[in-house]
Coordinates of C-alpha atoms in Angstrom, one line a residue:
X1 CA -0.1 0.0 0.1
X2 CA 2.7 2.4 0.9
X3 CA 4.5 1.8 -2.5
X4 CA 1.3 2.5 -4.4
X5 CA 0.8 5.6 -2.5
X6 CA 4.4 6.8 -2.9
X7 CA 4.2 6.1 -6.7
X8 CA 0.9 8.1 -6.9
X9 CA 2.5 10.9 -4.9
X10 CA 5.5 10.9 -7.3
X11 CA 3.3 10.8 -10.4
X12 CA 1.0 13.7 -9.0
X13 CA 4.5 15.8 -8.2
X14 CA 5.7 15.1 -11.8
X15 CA 2.1 16.1 -13.3
X16 CA 2.2 19.3 -11.1
X17 CA 5.7 20.1 -12.2
X18 CA 4.8 19.4 -15.8
X19 CA 2.0 21.7 -15.5
X20 CA 3.8 24.4 -13.8
X21 CA 6.5 24.2 -16.5
X22 CA 3.9 24.5 -19.0
X23 CA 2.4 27.6 -17.5
X24 CA 5.6 29.1 -17.2
X25 CA 6.3 28.5 -20.8
X26 CA 3.2 29.9 -21.8
X27 CA 3.7 33.1 -19.5
X28 CA 7.1 33.3 -21.1
X29 CA 5.9 33.5 -24.5
X30 CA 3.3 35.9 -23.7
X31 CA 6.0 38.2 -22.1
X32 CA 8.2 37.7 -25.3
X33 CA 5.4 38.6 -27.5
X34 CA 5.1 42.1 -25.7
X35 CA 8.4 43.0 -27.7
X36 CA 6.1 43.8 -30.7
X37 CA 2.5 43.9 -29.3
X38 CA 3.8 46.6 -26.7
X39 CA 6.3 48.6 -28.6
X40 CA 6.4 52.1 -27.3
X41 CA 6.1 54.8 -30.0
X42 CA 9.1 56.8 -29.7
X43 CA 11.1 54.3 -27.7
X44 CA 13.9 52.3 -29.3
X45 CA 13.4 48.7 -30.7
X46 CA 15.3 45.8 -28.8
X47 CA 17.2 45.5 -32.1
X48 CA 18.8 48.8 -31.7
X49 CA 21.9 48.8 -29.3
X50 CA 22.5 51.3 -26.8
X51 CA 25.8 53.3 -27.1
X52 CA 27.6 55.3 -24.5
X53 CA 28.7 58.7 -25.2
X54 CA 32.6 59.1 -24.6
X55 CA 33.2 62.6 -25.1
X56 CA 32.2 65.6 -27.4
X57 CA 34.4 68.4 -29.3
X58 CA 33.7 71.0 -31.6
X59 CA 31.5 69.3 -34.3
X60 CA 32.4 65.8 -33.0
X61 CA 30.8 63.1 -30.7
X62 CA 32.7 59.9 -29.7
X63 CA 30.6 56.9 -29.2
X64 CA 31.1 53.1 -28.2
X65 CA 32.4 51.3 -31.3
X66 CA 29.7 49.2 -32.6
X67 CA 28.3 48.1 -35.8
X68 CA 25.6 50.4 -35.4
X69 CA 27.9 53.5 -34.7
X70 CA 29.7 52.7 -38.0
X71 CA 26.7 53.0 -40.0
X72 CA 27.1 55.2 -43.1
X73 CA 24.9 58.4 -43.4
X74 CA 23.0 60.9 -41.2
X75 CA 20.9 59.8 -38.0
X76 CA 19.1 61.1 -35.1
X77 CA 21.0 60.3 -31.9
X78 CA 18.6 60.1 -29.0
X79 CA 18.9 59.8 -25.4
X80 CA 16.8 60.3 -22.2
X81 CA 15.9 63.9 -22.5
X82 CA 18.1 64.8 -25.5
X83 CA 18.5 64.6 -29.4
X84 CA 21.1 65.3 -31.7
X85 CA 21.9 64.7 -35.4
X86 CA 25.1 62.9 -36.1
X87 CA 26.7 62.6 -39.7
X88 CA 29.3 60.4 -41.1
X89 CA 32.1 58.5 -39.3
X90 CA 35.3 60.7 -39.1
X91 CA 37.7 58.0 -39.5
X92 CA 40.8 60.3 -39.2
X93 CA 39.7 61.9 -36.1
X94 CA 41.7 60.5 -33.0
X95 CA 39.9 57.8 -31.1
X96 CA 40.5 54.7 -29.0
X97 CA 40.3 51.0 -30.6
X98 CA 36.7 50.8 -28.8
X99 CA 35.4 54.1 -30.0
X100 CA 34.3 55.7 -33.0
X101 CA 34.0 59.4 -33.8
X102 CA 31.2 60.8 -36.1
X103 CA 30.4 64.3 -37.0
X104 CA 28.0 66.0 -35.0
X105 CA 25.5 68.1 -36.9
X106 CA 23.6 69.8 -34.1
X107 CA 22.1 69.1 -30.8
X108 CA 18.4 69.6 -31.0
X109 CA 17.7 69.7 -27.2
X110 CA 19.1 68.6 -24.0
X111 CA 23.0 67.8 -23.9
X112 CA 25.4 65.4 -24.7
X113 CA 27.8 64.4 -21.8
X114 CA 30.2 61.6 -21.4
X115 CA 28.6 58.5 -20.0
X116 CA 25.2 59.3 -21.5
X117 CA 23.3 56.2 -22.7
X118 CA 22.1 57.0 -26.5
X119 CA 20.8 55.0 -29.6
X120 CA 20.4 55.9 -33.2
X121 CA 17.2 56.7 -34.6
X122 CA 16.1 57.5 -38.2
X123 CA 14.4 60.6 -37.0
X124 CA 16.5 63.7 -37.7
X125 CA 14.0 66.1 -36.7
X126 CA 11.8 66.7 -33.5
X127 CA 8.8 69.0 -33.0
X128 CA 6.3 69.7 -35.9
X129 CA 6.6 71.0 -39.5
X130 CA 6.9 74.5 -38.3
X131 CA 9.3 74.3 -35.5
X132 CA 11.6 71.6 -37.3
X133 CA 11.3 72.8 -40.9
X134 CA 10.0 76.1 -40.8
X135 CA 6.8 75.1 -42.9
X136 CA 3.3 76.2 -42.3
X137 CA 1.0 73.5 -41.2
X138 CA -2.3 72.9 -39.5
X139 CA -2.9 70.9 -36.5
X140 CA -5.9 68.8 -37.5
X141 CA -8.0 66.1 -35.7
X142 CA -9.0 63.2 -38.1
X143 CA -12.2 61.4 -37.1
X144 CA -11.4 57.8 -36.5
X145 CA -13.6 55.1 -35.1
X146 CA -12.0 55.1 -31.9
X147 CA -11.9 58.9 -31.5
X148 CA -10.0 61.9 -33.2
X149 CA -6.5 61.1 -34.4
X150 CA -4.2 64.1 -34.3
X151 CA -2.5 64.9 -37.7
X152 CA -0.2 67.7 -39.3
X153 CA -1.5 69.1 -42.4
X154 CA 1.1 70.8 -44.7
X155 CA -0.8 72.3 -47.6
X156 CA 0.4 72.0 -51.3
X157 CA -1.0 73.1 -54.8
X158 CA -1.6 69.5 -56.1
X159 CA -4.8 67.4 -55.8
X160 CA -2.6 64.3 -55.1
X161 CA -2.2 64.2 -51.2
X162 CA 0.6 62.1 -49.7
X163 CA -0.6 60.5 -46.3
X164 CA 2.5 59.5 -44.1
X165 CA 2.1 57.0 -41.4
X166 CA 4.8 55.8 -39.2
X167 CA 5.7 52.3 -37.7
X168 CA 7.3 50.5 -34.8
X169 CA 9.2 52.5 -32.3
X170 CA 8.7 55.8 -33.8
X171 CA 6.1 58.7 -34.0
X172 CA 4.8 60.8 -36.8
X173 CA 7.9 63.0 -36.4
X174 CA 9.5 60.2 -38.6
X175 CA 7.5 61.7 -41.5
X176 CA 9.4 65.1 -41.1
X177 CA 12.3 63.4 -43.0
X178 CA 10.6 63.6 -46.1
X179 CA 7.9 66.5 -45.6
X180 CA 10.3 69.3 -46.8
X181 CA 11.0 67.2 -50.0
X182 CA 7.1 66.6 -50.7
X183 CA 6.4 70.2 -49.9
X184 CA 9.0 71.4 -52.7
X185 CA 7.1 69.3 -55.2
X186 CA 3.8 70.8 -53.9
X187 CA 2.1 67.7 -52.4
X188 CA -0.1 68.3 -49.8
X189 CA 1.2 66.1 -46.7
X190 CA -0.9 64.5 -43.9
X191 CA 1.3 63.1 -41.1
X192 CA -1.0 60.9 -38.9
X193 CA -0.9 59.9 -35.3
X194 CA -3.0 56.6 -35.2
X195 CA -4.3 54.4 -32.1
X196 CA -1.8 54.1 -29.4
X197 CA 0.2 57.1 -30.3
X198 CA 0.5 60.2 -27.9
X199 CA -2.7 62.2 -28.1
X200 CA -4.6 59.4 -30.2
X201 CA -7.1 57.0 -28.6
X202 CA -5.6 53.9 -26.9
X203 CA -6.6 50.4 -28.7
X204 CA -9.1 48.6 -26.9
X205 CA -6.9 45.9 -25.8
X206 CA -3.9 48.3 -25.4
X207 CA -1.9 46.3 -28.0
X208 CA -0.2 47.0 -31.4
X209 CA -1.6 44.9 -34.0
X210 CA 1.1 45.3 -36.5
X211 CA -1.1 47.1 -38.8
X212 CA -4.1 44.8 -38.9
X213 CA -6.5 47.0 -37.0
X214 CA -4.5 50.2 -37.4
X215 CA -5.1 50.4 -41.0
X216 CA -8.7 51.6 -40.3
X217 CA -7.1 55.1 -38.9
X218 CA -5.4 55.2 -42.3
X219 CA -8.8 54.8 -44.0
X220 CA -10.1 57.4 -41.7
X221 CA -7.3 59.9 -42.8
X222 CA -8.1 58.8 -46.5
X223 CA -11.7 59.8 -46.0
X224 CA -10.5 63.2 -44.3
X225 CA -8.3 64.0 -47.4
X226 CA -11.1 63.3 -50.0
X227 CA -13.3 65.6 -47.6
X228 CA -10.7 68.5 -48.0
X229 CA -10.0 68.3 -51.7
X230 CA -7.8 65.2 -52.4
X231 CA -8.6 63.6 -55.8
X232 CA -5.8 61.0 -55.8
X233 CA -3.6 59.6 -52.7
X234 CA -0.2 58.3 -52.4
X235 CA 0.3 56.2 -49.0
X236 CA 3.6 56.3 -47.6
X237 CA 4.4 53.9 -44.8
X238 CA 7.3 52.8 -43.0
X239 CA 7.5 49.4 -41.1
X240 CA 4.1 48.4 -39.7
X241 CA 2.7 51.8 -41.3
X242 CA 3.7 50.2 -44.7
X243 CA 1.6 47.2 -43.8
X244 CA -1.2 49.7 -42.9
X245 CA -0.7 51.2 -46.3
X246 CA -1.1 48.0 -48.1
X247 CA -4.1 47.0 -46.0
X248 CA -5.9 50.2 -46.8
X249 CA -5.1 50.0 -50.5
X250 CA -6.6 46.8 -50.6
X251 CA -9.7 47.0 -48.4
X252 CA -10.7 50.8 -48.0
X253 CA -13.8 52.1 -49.5
X254 CA -11.4 54.7 -51.3
X255 CA -9.0 52.3 -52.7
X256 CA -9.8 53.3 -56.1
X257 CA -8.3 56.8 -55.4
X258 CA -4.9 55.3 -54.3
X259 CA -2.5 56.2 -57.1
X260 CA 0.5 54.7 -55.4
X261 CA 2.1 53.3 -52.4
X262 CA 5.7 54.0 -51.0
X263 CA 6.8 51.2 -48.5
X264 CA 10.0 51.7 -46.3
X265 CA 11.0 48.4 -44.7
X266 CA 7.5 47.0 -44.8
X267 CA 6.5 44.4 -42.2
X268 CA 5.0 41.8 -44.7
X269 CA 5.7 38.7 -42.3
X270 CA 4.4 39.6 -38.9
X271 CA 5.6 36.2 -37.4
X272 CA 9.2 36.7 -38.6
X273 CA 9.2 40.3 -37.2
X274 CA 7.7 39.0 -33.7
X275 CA 10.6 36.3 -33.5
X276 CA 13.2 38.8 -34.4
X277 CA 12.1 41.4 -31.8
X278 CA 11.6 38.5 -29.0
X279 CA 14.9 37.2 -30.0
X280 CA 16.7 40.7 -29.5
X281 CA 15.0 40.5 -26.2
X282 CA 17.3 37.3 -25.5
X283 CA 14.2 35.0 -25.6
X284 CA 15.3 31.4 -25.8
X285 CA 14.9 29.8 -29.3
X286 CA 12.6 27.1 -27.9
X287 CA 10.0 30.0 -26.6
X288 CA 9.8 32.0 -29.8
X289 CA 6.9 29.6 -31.3
X290 CA 5.0 30.2 -28.1
X291 CA 5.7 34.1 -28.4
X292 CA 4.2 33.7 -32.2
X293 CA 1.1 31.8 -30.7
X294 CA 0.8 34.1 -28.0
X295 CA 0.5 37.2 -30.2
X296 CA -1.6 35.6 -32.4
X297 CA -4.2 34.8 -29.7
X298 CA -3.8 38.0 -28.1
X299 CA -4.0 40.4 -31.0
X300 CA -6.2 38.2 -33.2
X301 CA -3.3 38.4 -35.8
X302 CA -4.2 36.3 -39.1
X303 CA -1.4 33.6 -39.5
X304 CA -2.8 33.4 -43.3
X305 CA -1.4 36.9 -43.6
X306 CA 1.9 36.5 -42.4
X307 CA 3.7 36.3 -45.4
X308 CA 3.3 39.3 -47.7
X309 CA 3.4 37.5 -51.0
X310 CA 0.7 35.0 -50.1
X311 CA -1.8 37.2 -52.0
X312 CA -0.5 37.9 -55.6
X313 CA -3.2 40.4 -56.2
X314 CA -1.4 42.8 -53.7
X315 CA -0.7 45.5 -54.5
X316 CA -3.0 46.8 -57.5
X317 CA -1.3 50.2 -57.8
X318 CA 2.3 51.2 -58.6
X319 CA 4.5 50.6 -55.5
X320 CA 8.0 51.7 -54.6
X321 CA 9.7 49.5 -51.9
X322 CA 12.7 50.7 -50.1
X323 CA 14.5 47.9 -48.2
X324 CA 17.8 46.2 -47.4
X325 CA 19.4 43.2 -46.3
X326 CA 20.7 44.9 -42.9
X327 CA 17.0 45.0 -41.7
X328 CA 17.0 43.0 -38.5
X329 CA 13.2 43.5 -38.0
X330 CA 11.5 42.7 -41.3
X331 CA 13.1 40.2 -43.5
X332 CA 14.7 41.5 -46.7
X333 CA 14.0 38.3 -48.4
X334 CA 10.2 38.7 -48.0
X335 CA 10.2 42.3 -49.8
X336 CA 12.3 40.8 -52.8
X337 CA 9.5 37.8 -53.1
X338 CA 6.9 40.5 -52.8
X339 CA 8.5 42.7 -55.7
X340 CA 9.0 39.4 -57.6
X341 CA 5.3 38.5 -57.7
X342 CA 4.3 41.9 -59.4
X343 CA 7.6 42.8 -61.6
X344 CA 5.5 45.2 -63.8
X345 CA 4.0 46.9 -60.8
X346 CA 6.5 46.9 -57.8
X347 CA 9.8 48.6 -57.9
X348 CA 12.4 47.3 -55.2
X349 CA 15.0 50.0 -54.3
X350 CA 17.8 48.2 -52.3
X351 CA 19.6 50.0 -49.6
X352 CA 22.4 48.4 -47.8
X353 CA 23.6 49.2 -44.4
X354 CA 20.8 50.5 -43.1
X355 CA 18.4 49.2 -40.0
X356 CA 14.8 49.1 -39.9
X357 CA 12.8 51.8 -41.1
X358 CA 15.8 54.0 -42.0
X359 CA 16.3 53.5 -45.8
X360 CA 16.5 57.1 -46.2
X361 CA 19.2 57.6 -43.9
X362 CA 22.3 56.3 -45.5
X363 CA 22.0 58.4 -48.6
X364 CA 19.1 60.6 -48.4
X365 CA 19.9 62.3 -52.0
X366 CA 19.6 58.8 -53.7
X367 CA 16.4 58.1 -51.9
X368 CA 14.8 61.1 -52.8
X369 CA 15.8 60.8 -56.4
X370 CA 14.2 57.5 -56.6
X371 CA 11.2 58.8 -54.8
X372 CA 11.0 61.7 -57.3
X373 CA 11.1 59.3 -60.3
X374 CA 8.5 57.3 -58.7
X375 CA 6.2 60.1 -58.0
X376 CA 6.4 62.2 -61.2
X377 CA 4.0 60.1 -63.2
X378 CA 1.4 60.1 -60.1
X379 CA 1.4 64.0 -59.7

């Protein structure tokens, strides 16, 4: 009798341990999914390394030596309470073996001091079109299904409007990188804040749906544009904002007015993006499938839409894709397949040495020239 009792106790203990381990795994998967579903606007993604400021001099800043610090081009340099703009690496400037010196273009606000923790960001500008670029604009509220959506409207003479929408880890300030370029070509520009952004309504479940529900806010912006004179619309999106643009171009009741799409680092495979962000948070590989399942259940993501090449009918309008092989968040290979499916309609502009949603930063002139050629027939 004692043997049977001991065996039963052992079995029960093993079952309890298995259940506890299973529950712990599910909880860990849920926590890992937060890397994408709770990405905070304006905060760096986990794929973006933190750098230390080692010192500043006239027109120079010395940073921790890292592949990120060596990226070519011009970037914002953000810290807690500070923002600056850094230009190219100054290879001939004196530095130690574990540091790199970049040109310091300007300090937008705050200060840079030795020991500060900072990160690179694609945003060169902070503020609004007036304070950042000297452009007249209106602060408008776009009526959305969850409530008013704040947006900046920069007027232009054309009847083709550009609606710009940011993605993971950024805010509508990201659109300021291209607002001046678009304004010089007389496009009206509407830069949208959507659900979850500062000043915009909160998503009912508090989660980022990677474009799968947020696209309806872009649809609301399209309706606003038409109400105020737009005859054609170009949708410009970065990251999950590019996903929103694709969804709106396919599902909106105004999709016939969309004359073109510009997609920068599009998130076309949400499962791959979620795995990348969870992995960057040091989630063990064995838990990544659980993170994907947790995200799908929590946010209602459609596994059938996890690969942007799944529907060969998308897109139905001329589309320009900026993307490159160094994107650690949205796989470059998926964009290549996406473009290959629609060779007469989708143009892929490769950009090497650029992180996620920063395809403009390595060479703004080349990016803008490609964009100019694409937009000219759509004007």
